[in-house]
Short mmCIF file of C-alpha atoms in Angstrom, two decimals:
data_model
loop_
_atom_site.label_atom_id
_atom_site.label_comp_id
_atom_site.label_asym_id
_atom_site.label_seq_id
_atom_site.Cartn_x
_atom_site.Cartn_y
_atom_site.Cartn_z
CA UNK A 1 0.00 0.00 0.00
CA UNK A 2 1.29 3.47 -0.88
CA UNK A 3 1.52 5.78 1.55
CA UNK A 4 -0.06 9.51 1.34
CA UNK A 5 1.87 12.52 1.49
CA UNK A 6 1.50 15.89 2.15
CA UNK A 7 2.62 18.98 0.89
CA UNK A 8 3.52 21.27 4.00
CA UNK A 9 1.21 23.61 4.87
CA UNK A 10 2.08 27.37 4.37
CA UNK A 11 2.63 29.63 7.15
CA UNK A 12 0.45 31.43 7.84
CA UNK A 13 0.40 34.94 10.40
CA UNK A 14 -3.00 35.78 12.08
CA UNK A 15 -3.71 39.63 11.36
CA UNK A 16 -3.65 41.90 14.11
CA UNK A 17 -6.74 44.05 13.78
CA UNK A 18 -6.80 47.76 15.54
CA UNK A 19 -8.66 48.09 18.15
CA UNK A 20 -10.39 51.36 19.21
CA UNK A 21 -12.21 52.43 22.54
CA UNK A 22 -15.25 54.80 22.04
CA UNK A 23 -15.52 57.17 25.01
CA UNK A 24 -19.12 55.42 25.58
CA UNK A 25 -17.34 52.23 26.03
CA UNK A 26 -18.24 51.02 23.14
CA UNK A 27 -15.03 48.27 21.60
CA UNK A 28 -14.09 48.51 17.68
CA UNK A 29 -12.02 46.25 16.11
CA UNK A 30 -10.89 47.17 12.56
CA UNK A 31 -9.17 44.88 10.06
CA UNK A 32 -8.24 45.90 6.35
CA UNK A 33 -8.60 43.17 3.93
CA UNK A 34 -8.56 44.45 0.09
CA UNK A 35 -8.88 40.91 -1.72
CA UNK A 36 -12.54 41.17 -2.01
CA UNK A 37 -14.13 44.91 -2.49
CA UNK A 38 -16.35 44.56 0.10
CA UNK A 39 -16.71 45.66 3.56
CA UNK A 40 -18.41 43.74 6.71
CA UNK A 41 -18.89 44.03 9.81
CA UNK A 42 -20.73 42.14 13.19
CA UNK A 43 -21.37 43.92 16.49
CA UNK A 44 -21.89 41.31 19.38
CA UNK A 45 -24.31 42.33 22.09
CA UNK A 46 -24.39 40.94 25.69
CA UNK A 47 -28.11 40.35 25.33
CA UNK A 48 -29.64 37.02 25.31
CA UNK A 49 -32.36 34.47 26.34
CA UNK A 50 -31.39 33.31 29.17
CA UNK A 51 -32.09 36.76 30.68
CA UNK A 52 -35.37 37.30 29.85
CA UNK A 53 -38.76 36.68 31.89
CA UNK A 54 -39.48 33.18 32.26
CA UNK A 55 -43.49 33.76 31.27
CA UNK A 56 -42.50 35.12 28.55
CA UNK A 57 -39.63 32.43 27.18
CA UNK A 58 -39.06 33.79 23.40
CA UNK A 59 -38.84 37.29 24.18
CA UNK A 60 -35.32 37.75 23.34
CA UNK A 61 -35.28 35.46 20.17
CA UNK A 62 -38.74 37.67 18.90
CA UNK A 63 -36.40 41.02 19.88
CA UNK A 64 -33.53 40.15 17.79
CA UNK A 65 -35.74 38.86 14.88
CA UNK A 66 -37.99 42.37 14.52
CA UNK A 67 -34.64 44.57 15.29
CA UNK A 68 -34.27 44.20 11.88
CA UNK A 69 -37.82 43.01 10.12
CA UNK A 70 -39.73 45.86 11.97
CA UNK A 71 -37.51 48.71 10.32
CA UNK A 72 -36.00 51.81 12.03
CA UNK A 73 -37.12 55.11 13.13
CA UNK A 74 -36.61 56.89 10.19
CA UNK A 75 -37.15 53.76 7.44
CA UNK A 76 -40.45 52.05 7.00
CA UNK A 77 -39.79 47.59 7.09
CA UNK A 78 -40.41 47.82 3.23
CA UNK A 79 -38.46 50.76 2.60
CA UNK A 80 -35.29 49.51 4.35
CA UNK A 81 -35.68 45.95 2.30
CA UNK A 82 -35.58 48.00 -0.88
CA UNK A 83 -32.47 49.87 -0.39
CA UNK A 84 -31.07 46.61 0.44
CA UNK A 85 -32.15 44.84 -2.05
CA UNK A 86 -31.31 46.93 -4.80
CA UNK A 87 -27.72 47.26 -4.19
CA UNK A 88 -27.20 43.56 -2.80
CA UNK A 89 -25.96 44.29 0.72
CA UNK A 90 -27.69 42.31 3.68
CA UNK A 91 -27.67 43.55 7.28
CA UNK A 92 -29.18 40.96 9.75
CA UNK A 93 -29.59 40.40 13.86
CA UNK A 94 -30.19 38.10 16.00
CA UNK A 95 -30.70 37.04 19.43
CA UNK A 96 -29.28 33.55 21.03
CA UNK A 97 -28.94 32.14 24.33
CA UNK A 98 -26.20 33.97 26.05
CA UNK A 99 -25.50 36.86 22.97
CA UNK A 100 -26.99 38.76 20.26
CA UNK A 101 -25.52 39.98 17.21
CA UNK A 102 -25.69 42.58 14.26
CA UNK A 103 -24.44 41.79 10.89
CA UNK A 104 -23.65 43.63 7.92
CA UNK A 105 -22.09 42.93 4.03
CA UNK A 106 -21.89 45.27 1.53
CA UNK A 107 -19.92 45.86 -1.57
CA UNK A 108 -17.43 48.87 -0.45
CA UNK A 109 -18.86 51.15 -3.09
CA UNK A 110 -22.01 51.43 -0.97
CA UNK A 111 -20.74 51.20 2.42
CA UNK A 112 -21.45 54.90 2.93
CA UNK A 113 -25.17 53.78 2.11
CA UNK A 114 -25.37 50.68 4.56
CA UNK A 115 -23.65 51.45 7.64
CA UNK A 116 -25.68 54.16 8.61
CA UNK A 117 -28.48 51.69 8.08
CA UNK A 118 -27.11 49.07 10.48
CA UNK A 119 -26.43 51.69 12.64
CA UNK A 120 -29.96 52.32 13.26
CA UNK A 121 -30.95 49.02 13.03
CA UNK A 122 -28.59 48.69 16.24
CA UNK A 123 -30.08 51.86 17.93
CA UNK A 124 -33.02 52.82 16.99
CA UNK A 125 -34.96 49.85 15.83
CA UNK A 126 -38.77 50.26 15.27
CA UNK A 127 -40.24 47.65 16.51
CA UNK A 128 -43.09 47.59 14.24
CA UNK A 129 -46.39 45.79 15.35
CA UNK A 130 -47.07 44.06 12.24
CA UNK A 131 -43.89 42.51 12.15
CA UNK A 132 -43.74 41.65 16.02
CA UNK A 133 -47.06 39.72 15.09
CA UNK A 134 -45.22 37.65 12.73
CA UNK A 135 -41.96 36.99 14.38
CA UNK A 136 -44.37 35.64 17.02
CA UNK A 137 -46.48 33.47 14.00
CA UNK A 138 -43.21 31.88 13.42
CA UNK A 139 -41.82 31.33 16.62
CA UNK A 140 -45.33 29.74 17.36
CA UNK A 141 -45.06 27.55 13.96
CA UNK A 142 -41.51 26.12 15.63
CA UNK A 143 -42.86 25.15 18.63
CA UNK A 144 -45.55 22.99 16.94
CA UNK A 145 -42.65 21.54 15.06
CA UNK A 146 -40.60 20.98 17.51
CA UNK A 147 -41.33 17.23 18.09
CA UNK A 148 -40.94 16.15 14.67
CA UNK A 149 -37.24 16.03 14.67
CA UNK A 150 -35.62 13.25 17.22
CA UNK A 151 -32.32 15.70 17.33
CA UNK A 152 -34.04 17.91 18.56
CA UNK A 153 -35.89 16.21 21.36
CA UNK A 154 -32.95 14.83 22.80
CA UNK A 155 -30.93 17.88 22.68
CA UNK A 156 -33.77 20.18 24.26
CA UNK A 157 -35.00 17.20 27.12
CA UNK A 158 -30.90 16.85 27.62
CA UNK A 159 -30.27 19.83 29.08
CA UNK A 160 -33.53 19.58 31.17
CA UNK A 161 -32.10 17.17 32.62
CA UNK A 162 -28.47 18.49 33.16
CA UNK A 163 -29.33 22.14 34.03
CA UNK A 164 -33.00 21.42 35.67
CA UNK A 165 -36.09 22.27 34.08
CA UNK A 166 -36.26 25.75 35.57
CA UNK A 167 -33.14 26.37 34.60
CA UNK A 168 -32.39 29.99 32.03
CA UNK A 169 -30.29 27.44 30.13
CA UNK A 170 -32.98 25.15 29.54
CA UNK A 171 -35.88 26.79 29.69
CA UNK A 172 -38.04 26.73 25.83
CA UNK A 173 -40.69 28.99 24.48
CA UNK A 174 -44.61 27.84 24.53
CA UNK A 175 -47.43 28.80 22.94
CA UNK A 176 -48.55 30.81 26.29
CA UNK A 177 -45.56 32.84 26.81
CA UNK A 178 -45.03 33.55 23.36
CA UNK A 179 -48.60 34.58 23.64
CA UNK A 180 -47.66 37.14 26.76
CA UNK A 181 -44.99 38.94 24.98
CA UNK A 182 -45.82 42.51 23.65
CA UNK A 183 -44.77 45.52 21.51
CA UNK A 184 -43.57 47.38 24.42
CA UNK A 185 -41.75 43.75 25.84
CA UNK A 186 -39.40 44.15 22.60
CA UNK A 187 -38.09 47.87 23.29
CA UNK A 188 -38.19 47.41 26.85
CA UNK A 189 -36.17 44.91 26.42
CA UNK A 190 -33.62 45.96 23.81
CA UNK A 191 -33.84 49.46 26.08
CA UNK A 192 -32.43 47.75 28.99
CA UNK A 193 -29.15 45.63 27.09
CA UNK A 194 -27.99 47.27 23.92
CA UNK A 195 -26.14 49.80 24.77
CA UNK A 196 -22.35 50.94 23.39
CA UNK A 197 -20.60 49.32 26.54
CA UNK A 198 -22.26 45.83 26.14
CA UNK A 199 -21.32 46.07 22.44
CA UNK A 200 -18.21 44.62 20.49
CA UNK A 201 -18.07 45.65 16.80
CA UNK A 202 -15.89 44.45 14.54
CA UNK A 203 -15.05 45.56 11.23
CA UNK A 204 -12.85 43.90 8.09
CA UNK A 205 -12.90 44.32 4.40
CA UNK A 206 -11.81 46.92 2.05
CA UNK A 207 -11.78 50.01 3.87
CA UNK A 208 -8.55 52.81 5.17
CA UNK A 209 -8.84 52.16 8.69
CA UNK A 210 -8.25 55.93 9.80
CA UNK A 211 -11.24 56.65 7.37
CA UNK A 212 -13.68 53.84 8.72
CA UNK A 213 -12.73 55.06 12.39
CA UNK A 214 -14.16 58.85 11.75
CA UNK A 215 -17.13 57.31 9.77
CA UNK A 216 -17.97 54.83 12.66
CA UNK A 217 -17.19 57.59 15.21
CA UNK A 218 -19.88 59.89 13.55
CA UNK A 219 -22.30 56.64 13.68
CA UNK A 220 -21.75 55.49 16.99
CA UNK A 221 -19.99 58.41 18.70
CA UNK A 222 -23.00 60.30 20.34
CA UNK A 223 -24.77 57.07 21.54
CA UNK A 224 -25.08 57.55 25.36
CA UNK A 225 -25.41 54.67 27.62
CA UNK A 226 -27.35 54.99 31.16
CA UNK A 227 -25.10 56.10 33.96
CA UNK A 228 -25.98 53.05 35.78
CA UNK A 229 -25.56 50.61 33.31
CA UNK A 230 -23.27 47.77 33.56
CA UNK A 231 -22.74 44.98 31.29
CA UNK A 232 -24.54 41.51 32.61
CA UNK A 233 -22.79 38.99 33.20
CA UNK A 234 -24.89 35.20 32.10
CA UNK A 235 -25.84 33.43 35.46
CA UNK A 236 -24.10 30.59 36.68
CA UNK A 237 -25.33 27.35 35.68
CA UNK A 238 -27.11 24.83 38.74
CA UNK A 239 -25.70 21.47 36.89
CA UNK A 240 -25.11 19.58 40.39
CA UNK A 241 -27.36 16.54 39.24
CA UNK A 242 -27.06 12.59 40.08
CA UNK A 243 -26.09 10.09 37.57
CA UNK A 244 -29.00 8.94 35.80
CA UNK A 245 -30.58 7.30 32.45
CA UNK A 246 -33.37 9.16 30.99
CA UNK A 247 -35.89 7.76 28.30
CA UNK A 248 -38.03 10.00 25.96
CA UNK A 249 -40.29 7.98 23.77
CA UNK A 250 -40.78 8.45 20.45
CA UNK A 251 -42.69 5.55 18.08
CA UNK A 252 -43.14 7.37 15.10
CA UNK A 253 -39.53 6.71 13.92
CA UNK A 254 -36.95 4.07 13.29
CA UNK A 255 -33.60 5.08 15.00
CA UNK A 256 -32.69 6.49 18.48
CA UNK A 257 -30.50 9.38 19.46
CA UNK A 258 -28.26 9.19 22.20
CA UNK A 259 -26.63 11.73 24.28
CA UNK A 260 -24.46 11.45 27.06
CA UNK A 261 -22.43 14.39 29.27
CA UNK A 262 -21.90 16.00 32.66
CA UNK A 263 -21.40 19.64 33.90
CA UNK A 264 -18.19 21.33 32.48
CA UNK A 265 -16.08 24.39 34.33
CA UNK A 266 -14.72 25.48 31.47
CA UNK A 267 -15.89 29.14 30.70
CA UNK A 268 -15.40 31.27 27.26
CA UNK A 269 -12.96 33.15 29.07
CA UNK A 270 -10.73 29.67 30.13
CA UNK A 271 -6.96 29.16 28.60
CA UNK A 272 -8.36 26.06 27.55
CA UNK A 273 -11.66 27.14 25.80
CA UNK A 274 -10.37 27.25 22.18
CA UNK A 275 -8.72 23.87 22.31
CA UNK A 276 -11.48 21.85 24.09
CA UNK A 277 -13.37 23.54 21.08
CA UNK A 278 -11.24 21.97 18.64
CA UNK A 279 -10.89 18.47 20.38
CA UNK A 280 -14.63 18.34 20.88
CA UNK A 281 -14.72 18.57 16.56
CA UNK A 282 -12.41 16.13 16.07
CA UNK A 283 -13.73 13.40 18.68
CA UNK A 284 -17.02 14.17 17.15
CA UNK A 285 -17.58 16.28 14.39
CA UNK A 286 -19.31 19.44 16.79
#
């Protein structure tokens, strides 16, 4: 049998983006990359699900959704799709478990046209009722999905078990809280978390990074966050649980899904976070 060989790989040098510190606290990051004429950016938000109300489980995931369907203060839903549309560029949000993020692509030619969108979007979203009605029409459809898929069962009733049902880490939308949450639920809630100082914005693509810096400055620059507002930090998780074997039936298919684990103390913050992350893909596939 022959054996395979290589080529070495080439070396390779991460980039060293600049960083600059807004005097509301808010982090840039800034990264020049002229291969591709376009220009991107994400901001990540401390926001997520795991600190909103338990009766009203989906709040946060509904927030992040209508940040950007429900338009802006100054652009109607359909208006801001147009722009969009018509010069390709895409500028999206979302809200997980423990963050939320804001994304934007655009060709660099109209980067002058779509930051100042997704600026807005960040900052002043509108929250518009129509579209809060059918964030929550979809989140509703999910949840009387939810069963179909066996991967999803065992992953969901999984961390039930590990974290307890109660749990922010477990916890999972239902019709009745979805039912609970309101216009005024949305901006209340993206009132109390996005702010500059509980925002991390990073920006790469073809751009002059003294340029981009005034241009974000002007964007971002006079957004004032309360005086008594600090950055939350996610709660602690309660994962002190006995051994145990757990069964959830399901006869409507031919295969079983298994899933087996046990409370970690590694944080995102741990030396070790990035390689655990990379064993855990090789041993099996993420």
């Amino acid at each position: 049998m022959t054996e395979l060989t290589y080529p070495d790989l080439p070396d390779f040098e991460v980039p060293e983006p600049e960083r600059v510190e807004l005097e509301n606290g808010m982090t840039i990051f800034l990264l020049e990359d002229s291969e591709l004429p376009q220009v991107n950016a994400t901001a990540r938000i401390g926001v997520g699900s795991v600190y909103e109300p338990a009766e009203k489980r989906g709040l946060a995931s509904i927030t992040g959704t209508v940040m950007r369907t429900g338009g802006t203060e100054s652009m109607a839903p359909d208006s801001l799709n147009t722009v969009l549309e018509n010069i390709g560029a895409t500028v999206e949000t979302n809200i997980g478990e423990t963050s939320g993020s804001a994304y934007m692509s655009t060709l660099a030619d109209h980067v002058d046209t779509v930051l100042p969108i997704f600026a807005e979007v960040l900052r002043q979203p509108a929250f518009a009722e129509d579209r809060v009605q059918q964030a929550k029409s979809r989140v509703k459809s999910g949840i009387s999905r939810r069963n179909d898929n066996a991967s999803s069962i065992v992953g969901r009733e999984f961390e039930k078990v590990l974290y307890g049902e109660d749990s922010p880490y477990a916890r999972t939308p239902e019709l009745y809280t979805v039912d609970r949450v309101r216009r005024q639920d949305l901006v209340d809630f993206h009132d109390q978390y996005v702010h500059p100082n509980n925002v991390i914005l990073s920006v790469w693509g073809d751009f002059d990074a003294d340029q981009m810096e005034q241009t974000l400055r002007e964007q971002f620059g006079d957004w004032e966050a309360p005086a008594d507002f600090e950055p939350p930090t996610p709660p602690e998780p309660d994962a002190e649980r006995a051994h145990s074997v757990n069964f959830v039936q399901k006869s409507d298919v031919n295969q079983s899904k298994i899933r087996m684990g046990h409370p970690g103390e590694l944080t995102r913050r741990s030396d070790d976070y990035a390689s655990v992350q990379m064993m855990n893909e090789v041993l099996s596939g993420g």
